[in-house]
Amino acid sequence: MVALQTHQLTKIYGKKPVVDSVDLHIPQGTIFGFLGKNGAGKSTFINMVTGLIMPSSGSFEVLGQPEKKLESIQSEIGVLPDYSTFYDDLTAYKHLNYFRKLVKQSLSKQDIIRVLEQVGLEDAVHVKVKKFSFGMKKKLGIAQSIIHQPKLLFLDEPTSGVDANAVLNIHALIKEIAVQGTTILLTSHNLNEVEKLCDEIAIMNKGSIQTQGTMKQLREQYQQDIVIHIHHHTLSEKEQLQLQNSFTDLAEKIQIGETDSEITVPSKELIPQVNKQFTGQDIDVFRLEVEEPSLEEIFLNLE
């Protein structure tokens, strides 16, 4: 089943299209990265598909239901906003118990505590939120968004403001939730995080989807020259010159060093030939690495 699908979804304020004819298809059970700089239209898009604002035109389906039936499946949607607001004098447990009642979820006290343990708040079950750090509030927001076991989960900057150890815990939790069948739409300014976690990524710019695909597809689409780094046994100056000359007709750029060399070729099909040049001259290759564009580099090149 498709978790979320949009057809020419558009939102216009005044005469300006904030979301402009977006077609998006998100399969169930995937972690989908949704990127774009501030003002790209991401929040407006999410607000439309979660029922907070009405589209100007176009349509969408969530969990197989058209927008006019969105209310019937809203209990199957979870949302973590970038900044969650809580009641200072309620404890973590009381917050989740209150939210459980709002979504009409039947959970025992131990069930609620288990969710708090899942997000790393086992030591703050009965602590009032006014004593929470920003990172603890972020964890409580995640707990609130998953307590009803949603089928579709929107996570807006889930690791912003939390320490490195908590980031790793949240990443593990996101993967665990997805394995259980929940579809996750993740927005984050941490591009390394998106690259590691997401099955597929869409980059939005000025209201439109500028590019979309898996990391493999995006790399293939935006990678130009192939840069190969080779670590090999020590070469004499004569051997270095001989190796340099052997690449004249094959490579666009050649840097032969005593133990490390860098060869630039126009296509990935030439990678095996690069390796053969080394092995054919009885040069032991200890490591061969192909330089690939990161999501950050792809994102910046789209600006």
mmCIF file of C-alpha atoms in Angstrom:
data_model
loop_
_atom_site.group_PDB
_atom_site.id
_atom_site.type_symbol
_atom_site.label_atom_id
_atom_site.label_comp_id
_atom_site.label_asym_id
_atom_site.label_seq_id
_atom_site.Cartn_x
_atom_site.Cartn_y
_atom_site.Cartn_z
ATOM 1 C CA MET A 1 0.000 0.000 0.000
ATOM 2 C CA VAL A 2 1.062 3.577 -0.631
ATOM 3 C CA ALA A 3 1.356 5.541 2.611
ATOM 4 C CA LEU A 4 1.153 8.985 1.020
ATOM 5 C CA GLN A 5 0.472 10.089 -2.524
ATOM 6 C CA THR A 6 -0.140 13.561 -3.933
ATOM 7 C CA HIS A 7 -1.351 14.666 -7.352
ATOM 8 C CA GLN A 8 -0.414 18.185 -8.471
ATOM 9 C CA LEU A 9 -0.853 19.369 -4.885
ATOM 10 C CA THR A 10 -0.779 23.165 -4.760
ATOM 11 C CA LYS A 11 -1.157 25.886 -2.143
ATOM 12 C CA ILE A 12 -1.277 29.538 -3.162
ATOM 13 C CA TYR A 13 -1.174 32.502 -0.788
ATOM 14 C CA GLY A 14 -2.172 35.660 -2.598
ATOM 15 C CA LYS A 15 -0.610 35.136 -6.006
ATOM 16 C CA LYS A 16 2.395 33.192 -4.759
ATOM 17 C CA PRO A 17 2.428 29.367 -5.028
ATOM 18 C CA VAL A 18 4.059 28.137 -1.820
ATOM 19 C CA VAL A 19 3.557 24.505 -2.857
ATOM 20 C CA ASP A 20 3.484 24.177 -6.632
ATOM 21 C CA SER A 21 1.998 21.103 -8.360
ATOM 22 C CA VAL A 22 3.750 18.489 -6.206
ATOM 23 C CA ASP A 23 3.517 14.818 -7.169
ATOM 24 C CA LEU A 24 4.859 12.592 -4.423
ATOM 25 C CA HIS A 25 4.644 8.829 -3.912
ATOM 26 C CA ILE A 26 5.795 7.324 -0.603
ATOM 27 C CA PRO A 27 5.579 3.518 -0.227
ATOM 28 C CA GLN A 28 4.486 2.067 3.098
ATOM 29 C CA GLY A 29 7.219 1.090 5.548
ATOM 30 C CA THR A 30 9.893 3.419 4.177
ATOM 31 C CA ILE A 31 11.864 6.208 5.823
ATOM 32 C CA PHE A 32 11.419 9.127 3.457
ATOM 33 C CA GLY A 33 13.654 12.197 3.694
ATOM 34 C CA PHE A 34 11.965 15.482 2.857
ATOM 35 C CA LEU A 35 14.499 18.279 2.435
ATOM 36 C CA GLY A 36 14.597 21.923 1.488
ATOM 37 C CA LYS A 37 15.910 25.188 2.815
ATOM 38 C CA ASN A 38 13.710 27.426 4.987
ATOM 39 C CA GLY A 39 10.779 28.731 2.956
ATOM 40 C CA ALA A 40 10.904 25.903 0.411
ATOM 41 C CA GLY A 41 7.317 24.861 1.228
ATOM 42 C CA LYS A 42 7.929 21.733 3.334
ATOM 43 C CA SER A 43 5.823 22.807 6.319
ATOM 44 C CA THR A 44 2.947 23.952 4.119
ATOM 45 C CA PHE A 45 3.034 20.618 2.307
ATOM 46 C CA ILE A 46 2.934 18.669 5.593
ATOM 47 C CA ASN A 47 0.155 20.896 6.955
ATOM 48 C CA MET A 48 -1.966 20.084 3.917
ATOM 49 C CA VAL A 49 -1.561 16.304 4.026
ATOM 50 C CA THR A 50 -2.214 16.236 7.788
ATOM 51 C CA GLY A 51 -5.421 18.276 7.424
ATOM 52 C CA LEU A 52 -4.309 21.528 9.066
ATOM 53 C CA ILE A 53 -4.794 23.643 5.934
ATOM 54 C CA MET A 54 -6.740 23.154 2.706
ATOM 55 C CA PRO A 55 -5.000 22.832 -0.679
ATOM 56 C CA SER A 56 -5.688 25.435 -3.348
ATOM 57 C CA SER A 57 -5.796 22.661 -5.946
ATOM 58 C CA GLY A 58 -4.673 19.101 -6.545
ATOM 59 C CA SER A 59 -5.408 16.102 -4.356
ATOM 60 C CA PHE A 60 -3.805 13.566 -2.039
ATOM 61 C CA GLU A 61 -4.386 10.195 -0.408
ATOM 62 C CA VAL A 62 -3.100 9.200 3.030
ATOM 63 C CA LEU A 63 -2.981 5.505 3.961
ATOM 64 C CA GLY A 64 -5.242 4.751 1.022
ATOM 65 C CA GLN A 65 -7.872 7.326 1.950
ATOM 66 C CA PRO A 66 -8.652 10.486 -0.078
ATOM 67 C CA GLU A 67 -8.372 13.876 1.603
ATOM 68 C CA LYS A 68 -12.129 14.102 2.192
ATOM 69 C CA LYS A 69 -11.846 11.010 4.449
ATOM 70 C CA LEU A 70 -8.686 12.177 6.211
ATOM 71 C CA GLU A 71 -10.495 12.592 9.510
ATOM 72 C CA SER A 72 -11.273 8.876 9.590
ATOM 73 C CA ILE A 73 -7.578 7.903 9.683
ATOM 74 C CA GLN A 74 -6.063 10.827 11.615
ATOM 75 C CA SER A 75 -5.717 8.540 14.652
ATOM 76 C CA GLU A 76 -3.253 6.514 12.542
ATOM 77 C CA ILE A 77 -0.990 9.524 11.973
ATOM 78 C CA GLY A 78 1.723 10.714 14.346
ATOM 79 C CA VAL A 79 3.408 14.121 14.220
ATOM 80 C CA LEU A 80 6.515 15.448 15.932
ATOM 81 C CA PRO A 81 6.766 19.207 15.304
ATOM 82 C CA ASP A 82 10.156 20.919 15.454
ATOM 83 C CA TYR A 83 9.206 22.552 18.753
ATOM 84 C CA SER A 84 6.760 20.662 20.959
ATOM 85 C CA THR A 85 4.806 22.512 23.644
ATOM 86 C CA PHE A 86 4.111 20.841 26.979
ATOM 87 C CA TYR A 87 2.510 21.651 30.336
ATOM 88 C CA ASP A 88 5.255 22.562 32.819
ATOM 89 C CA ASP A 89 3.571 21.005 35.848
ATOM 90 C CA LEU A 90 2.758 17.659 34.262
ATOM 91 C CA THR A 91 5.213 14.771 34.404
ATOM 92 C CA ALA A 92 6.304 12.785 31.367
ATOM 93 C CA TYR A 93 3.953 9.981 32.368
ATOM 94 C CA LYS A 94 0.977 12.311 32.865
ATOM 95 C CA HIS A 95 1.591 13.916 29.478
ATOM 96 C CA LEU A 96 1.455 10.599 27.679
ATOM 97 C CA ASN A 97 -1.539 9.444 29.719
ATOM 98 C CA TYR A 98 -3.377 12.640 28.807
ATOM 99 C CA PHE A 99 -2.512 12.255 25.129
ATOM 100 C CA ARG A 100 -3.523 8.587 25.258
ATOM 101 C CA LYS A 101 -7.007 9.695 26.306
ATOM 102 C CA LEU A 102 -7.158 12.264 23.498
ATOM 103 C CA VAL A 103 -6.442 9.639 20.853
ATOM 104 C CA LYS A 104 -8.681 7.121 22.636
ATOM 105 C CA GLN A 105 -5.889 4.582 23.027
ATOM 106 C CA SER A 106 -6.227 1.828 25.611
ATOM 107 C CA LEU A 107 -2.830 1.526 27.309
ATOM 108 C CA SER A 108 -1.791 0.354 30.756
ATOM 109 C CA LYS A 109 0.568 2.267 33.017
ATOM 110 C CA GLN A 110 3.326 -0.173 32.093
ATOM 111 C CA ASP A 111 2.644 0.383 28.385
ATOM 112 C CA ILE A 112 3.159 4.123 28.834
ATOM 113 C CA ILE A 113 6.328 3.625 30.862
ATOM 114 C CA ARG A 114 7.611 1.249 28.171
ATOM 115 C CA VAL A 115 7.234 3.995 25.548
ATOM 116 C CA LEU A 116 9.163 6.413 27.780
ATOM 117 C CA GLU A 117 11.878 3.800 28.191
ATOM 118 C CA GLN A 118 11.934 3.344 24.431
ATOM 119 C CA VAL A 119 12.897 7.002 23.908
ATOM 120 C CA GLY A 120 15.360 7.096 26.800
ATOM 121 C CA LEU A 121 13.246 8.802 29.474
ATOM 122 C CA GLU A 122 13.149 5.903 31.940
ATOM 123 C CA ASP A 123 14.743 8.108 34.627
ATOM 124 C CA ALA A 124 12.249 10.939 34.121
ATOM 125 C CA VAL A 125 8.900 9.115 34.162
ATOM 126 C CA HIS A 126 7.616 11.107 37.144
ATOM 127 C CA VAL A 127 9.649 14.301 36.640
ATOM 128 C CA LYS A 128 7.760 17.498 35.791
ATOM 129 C CA VAL A 129 8.462 18.874 32.330
ATOM 130 C CA LYS A 130 9.550 22.263 33.689
ATOM 131 C CA LYS A 131 12.729 20.487 34.823
ATOM 132 C CA PHE A 132 13.382 18.966 31.389
ATOM 133 C CA SER A 133 16.229 20.005 29.130
ATOM 134 C CA PHE A 134 15.506 20.785 25.479
ATOM 135 C CA GLY A 135 16.745 17.327 24.512
ATOM 136 C CA MET A 136 14.460 15.642 27.044
ATOM 137 C CA LYS A 137 11.499 17.560 25.653
ATOM 138 C CA LYS A 138 12.443 16.357 22.185
ATOM 139 C CA LYS A 139 12.368 12.766 23.433
ATOM 140 C CA LEU A 140 8.992 13.327 25.096
ATOM 141 C CA GLY A 141 7.684 14.724 21.806
ATOM 142 C CA ILE A 142 8.779 11.564 20.021
ATOM 143 C CA ALA A 143 7.136 9.429 22.713
ATOM 144 C CA GLN A 144 3.893 11.377 22.285
ATOM 145 C CA SER A 145 4.012 10.954 18.509
ATOM 146 C CA ILE A 146 4.388 7.155 18.666
ATOM 147 C CA ILE A 147 2.302 6.206 21.721
ATOM 148 C CA HIS A 148 -0.689 5.292 19.550
ATOM 149 C CA GLN A 149 1.478 3.224 17.162
ATOM 150 C CA PRO A 150 0.746 5.305 14.058
ATOM 151 C CA LYS A 151 0.996 3.875 10.554
ATOM 152 C CA LEU A 152 2.363 7.181 9.226
ATOM 153 C CA LEU A 153 4.757 9.311 11.284
ATOM 154 C CA PHE A 154 5.954 12.842 10.502
ATOM 155 C CA LEU A 155 9.211 13.725 12.257
ATOM 156 C CA ASP A 156 10.345 17.351 11.985
ATOM 157 C CA GLU A 157 13.989 17.758 13.110
ATOM 158 C CA PRO A 158 13.852 14.790 15.529
ATOM 159 C CA THR A 159 17.459 15.179 16.734
ATOM 160 C CA SER A 160 17.942 18.946 16.804
ATOM 161 C CA GLY A 161 19.238 20.127 20.176
ATOM 162 C CA VAL A 162 20.046 16.680 21.602
ATOM 163 C CA ASP A 163 23.465 15.304 22.550
ATOM 164 C CA ALA A 164 25.450 12.862 20.401
ATOM 165 C CA ASN A 165 24.512 9.791 22.436
ATOM 166 C CA ALA A 166 20.810 10.684 22.273
ATOM 167 C CA VAL A 167 21.120 11.173 18.507
ATOM 168 C CA LEU A 168 22.316 7.584 18.111
ATOM 169 C CA ASN A 169 19.466 6.333 20.307
ATOM 170 C CA ILE A 170 16.891 8.270 18.282
ATOM 171 C CA HIS A 171 18.339 6.957 15.022
ATOM 172 C CA ALA A 172 18.059 3.390 16.329
ATOM 173 C CA LEU A 173 14.482 4.094 17.418
ATOM 174 C CA ILE A 174 13.525 5.505 14.000
ATOM 175 C CA LYS A 175 14.882 2.380 12.290
ATOM 176 C CA GLU A 176 13.033 0.150 14.768
ATOM 177 C CA ILE A 177 9.731 1.957 14.173
ATOM 178 C CA ALA A 178 10.139 1.617 10.399
ATOM 179 C CA VAL A 179 10.922 -2.111 10.665
ATOM 180 C CA GLN A 180 7.625 -2.538 12.504
ATOM 181 C CA GLY A 181 5.822 -1.177 9.423
ATOM 182 C CA THR A 182 5.382 2.513 10.183
ATOM 183 C CA THR A 183 6.112 4.880 7.312
ATOM 184 C CA ILE A 184 8.245 7.845 8.400
ATOM 185 C CA LEU A 185 8.499 11.200 6.663
ATOM 186 C CA LEU A 186 11.594 12.858 8.084
ATOM 187 C CA THR A 187 12.644 16.478 7.718
ATOM 188 C CA SER A 188 16.063 17.485 8.978
ATOM 189 C CA HIS A 189 18.802 20.053 8.420
ATOM 190 C CA ASN A 190 21.293 17.326 9.325
ATOM 191 C CA LEU A 191 21.959 15.988 5.836
ATOM 192 C CA ASN A 192 24.317 13.310 7.112
ATOM 193 C CA GLU A 193 21.444 12.014 9.245
ATOM 194 C CA VAL A 194 19.093 11.883 6.267
ATOM 195 C CA GLU A 195 21.719 10.141 4.134
ATOM 196 C CA LYS A 196 22.188 7.430 6.774
ATOM 197 C CA LEU A 197 18.532 6.841 7.646
ATOM 198 C CA CYS A 198 16.396 7.380 4.578
ATOM 199 C CA ASP A 199 15.389 4.877 1.909
ATOM 200 C CA GLU A 200 14.414 7.675 -0.452
ATOM 201 C CA ILE A 201 14.860 11.447 -0.483
ATOM 202 C CA ALA A 202 13.035 14.370 -2.085
ATOM 203 C CA ILE A 203 14.483 17.880 -2.194
ATOM 204 C CA MET A 204 12.022 20.744 -2.382
ATOM 205 C CA ASN A 205 12.873 24.210 -3.670
ATOM 206 C CA LYS A 206 10.542 27.168 -4.179
ATOM 207 C CA GLY A 207 7.471 24.978 -3.759
ATOM 208 C CA SER A 208 8.464 22.253 -6.237
ATOM 209 C CA ILE A 209 10.196 18.894 -5.934
ATOM 210 C CA GLN A 210 13.567 19.559 -7.538
ATOM 211 C CA THR A 211 14.853 16.006 -7.374
ATOM 212 C CA GLN A 212 13.873 12.676 -5.837
ATOM 213 C CA GLY A 213 15.351 9.208 -5.508
ATOM 214 C CA THR A 214 17.441 6.841 -3.418
ATOM 215 C CA MET A 215 20.966 7.938 -2.460
ATOM 216 C CA LYS A 216 22.288 5.600 -5.159
ATOM 217 C CA GLN A 217 20.057 7.217 -7.777
ATOM 218 C CA LEU A 218 20.920 10.750 -6.649
ATOM 219 C CA ARG A 219 24.649 9.988 -6.708
ATOM 220 C CA GLU A 220 24.412 8.554 -10.212
ATOM 221 C CA GLN A 221 22.395 11.551 -11.346
ATOM 222 C CA TYR A 222 24.694 14.225 -9.927
ATOM 223 C CA GLN A 223 28.109 12.563 -10.002
ATOM 224 C CA GLN A 224 30.221 13.821 -12.851
ATOM 225 C CA ASP A 225 33.840 12.611 -12.881
ATOM 226 C CA ILE A 226 34.766 9.445 -10.993
ATOM 227 C CA VAL A 227 37.648 10.010 -8.565
ATOM 228 C CA ILE A 228 39.450 6.838 -7.453
ATOM 229 C CA HIS A 229 41.823 6.759 -4.478
ATOM 230 C CA ILE A 230 44.343 3.907 -4.448
ATOM 231 C CA HIS A 231 46.607 2.931 -1.554
ATOM 232 C CA HIS A 232 49.415 0.674 -2.800
ATOM 233 C CA HIS A 233 52.876 -0.574 -1.949
ATOM 234 C CA THR A 234 55.797 1.849 -2.100
ATOM 235 C CA LEU A 235 56.819 2.849 -5.623
ATOM 236 C CA SER A 236 60.172 4.125 -6.780
ATOM 237 C CA GLU A 237 60.328 7.299 -8.872
ATOM 238 C CA LYS A 238 60.840 5.150 -11.979
ATOM 239 C CA GLU A 239 57.779 3.026 -11.161
ATOM 240 C CA GLN A 240 55.704 6.139 -10.502
ATOM 241 C CA LEU A 241 56.633 7.611 -13.894
ATOM 242 C CA GLN A 242 55.914 4.324 -15.653
ATOM 243 C CA LEU A 243 52.487 4.069 -13.976
ATOM 244 C CA GLN A 244 51.742 7.725 -14.782
ATOM 245 C CA ASN A 245 52.418 7.126 -18.469
ATOM 246 C CA SER A 246 50.187 4.025 -18.542
ATOM 247 C CA PHE A 247 47.146 6.151 -17.616
ATOM 248 C CA THR A 248 47.625 8.851 -20.269
ATOM 249 C CA ASP A 249 44.865 7.577 -22.586
ATOM 250 C CA LEU A 250 42.573 6.325 -19.818
ATOM 251 C CA ALA A 251 42.309 9.023 -17.149
ATOM 252 C CA GLU A 252 41.369 12.691 -17.173
ATOM 253 C CA LYS A 253 43.543 13.468 -14.157
ATOM 254 C CA ILE A 254 46.476 11.461 -12.797
ATOM 255 C CA GLN A 255 48.278 11.889 -9.494
ATOM 256 C CA ILE A 256 50.720 9.080 -8.769
ATOM 257 C CA GLY A 257 52.385 9.118 -5.366
ATOM 258 C CA GLU A 258 54.836 6.949 -3.490
ATOM 259 C CA THR A 259 52.111 5.014 -1.619
ATOM 260 C CA ASP A 260 48.872 6.783 -2.566
ATOM 261 C CA SER A 261 47.532 7.745 -5.971
ATOM 262 C CA GLU A 262 44.420 9.468 -7.303
ATOM 263 C CA ILE A 263 42.969 8.713 -10.721
ATOM 264 C CA THR A 264 40.039 10.616 -12.248
ATOM 265 C CA VAL A 265 38.057 8.897 -15.024
ATOM 266 C CA PRO A 266 34.873 9.988 -16.874
ATOM 267 C CA SER A 267 32.742 6.904 -16.076
ATOM 268 C CA LYS A 268 32.409 4.112 -13.516
ATOM 269 C CA GLU A 269 32.882 1.519 -16.269
ATOM 270 C CA LEU A 270 36.590 2.436 -16.285
ATOM 271 C CA ILE A 271 37.132 1.560 -12.599
ATOM 272 C CA PRO A 272 38.097 -2.097 -13.327
ATOM 273 C CA GLN A 273 40.616 -0.903 -15.945
ATOM 274 C CA VAL A 274 42.245 1.365 -13.391
ATOM 275 C CA ASN A 275 42.699 -1.589 -11.055
ATOM 276 C CA LYS A 276 44.086 -3.723 -13.917
ATOM 277 C CA GLN A 277 46.754 -1.114 -14.649
ATOM 278 C CA PHE A 278 48.079 -1.507 -11.107
ATOM 279 C CA THR A 279 47.855 -5.297 -10.900
ATOM 280 C CA GLY A 280 49.224 -5.655 -14.435
ATOM 281 C CA GLN A 281 52.406 -3.923 -13.304
ATOM 282 C CA ASP A 282 52.679 -6.159 -10.203
ATOM 283 C CA ILE A 283 51.709 -3.289 -7.876
ATOM 284 C CA ASP A 284 50.011 -4.513 -4.712
ATOM 285 C CA VAL A 285 46.764 -2.586 -4.109
ATOM 286 C CA PHE A 286 45.833 -2.450 -0.422
ATOM 287 C CA ARG A 287 42.746 -0.283 -0.801
ATOM 288 C CA LEU A 288 40.729 1.192 -3.674
ATOM 289 C CA GLU A 289 38.016 3.731 -2.892
ATOM 290 C CA VAL A 290 35.673 5.570 -5.230
ATOM 291 C CA GLU A 291 34.809 9.090 -4.134
ATOM 292 C CA GLU A 292 31.043 9.634 -4.166
ATOM 293 C CA PRO A 293 29.109 12.886 -3.743
ATOM 294 C CA SER A 294 27.503 13.273 -0.335
ATOM 295 C CA LEU A 295 23.909 14.390 0.101
ATOM 296 C CA GLU A 296 25.276 17.742 1.299
ATOM 297 C CA GLU A 297 27.179 18.227 -1.968
ATOM 298 C CA ILE A 298 24.108 17.262 -4.010
ATOM 299 C CA PHE A 299 21.927 19.598 -1.951
ATOM 300 C CA LEU A 300 24.313 22.540 -2.350
ATOM 301 C CA ASN A 301 24.627 21.984 -6.100
ATOM 302 C CA LEU A 302 20.852 22.329 -6.406
ATOM 303 C CA GLU A 303 20.803 25.763 -4.783
#
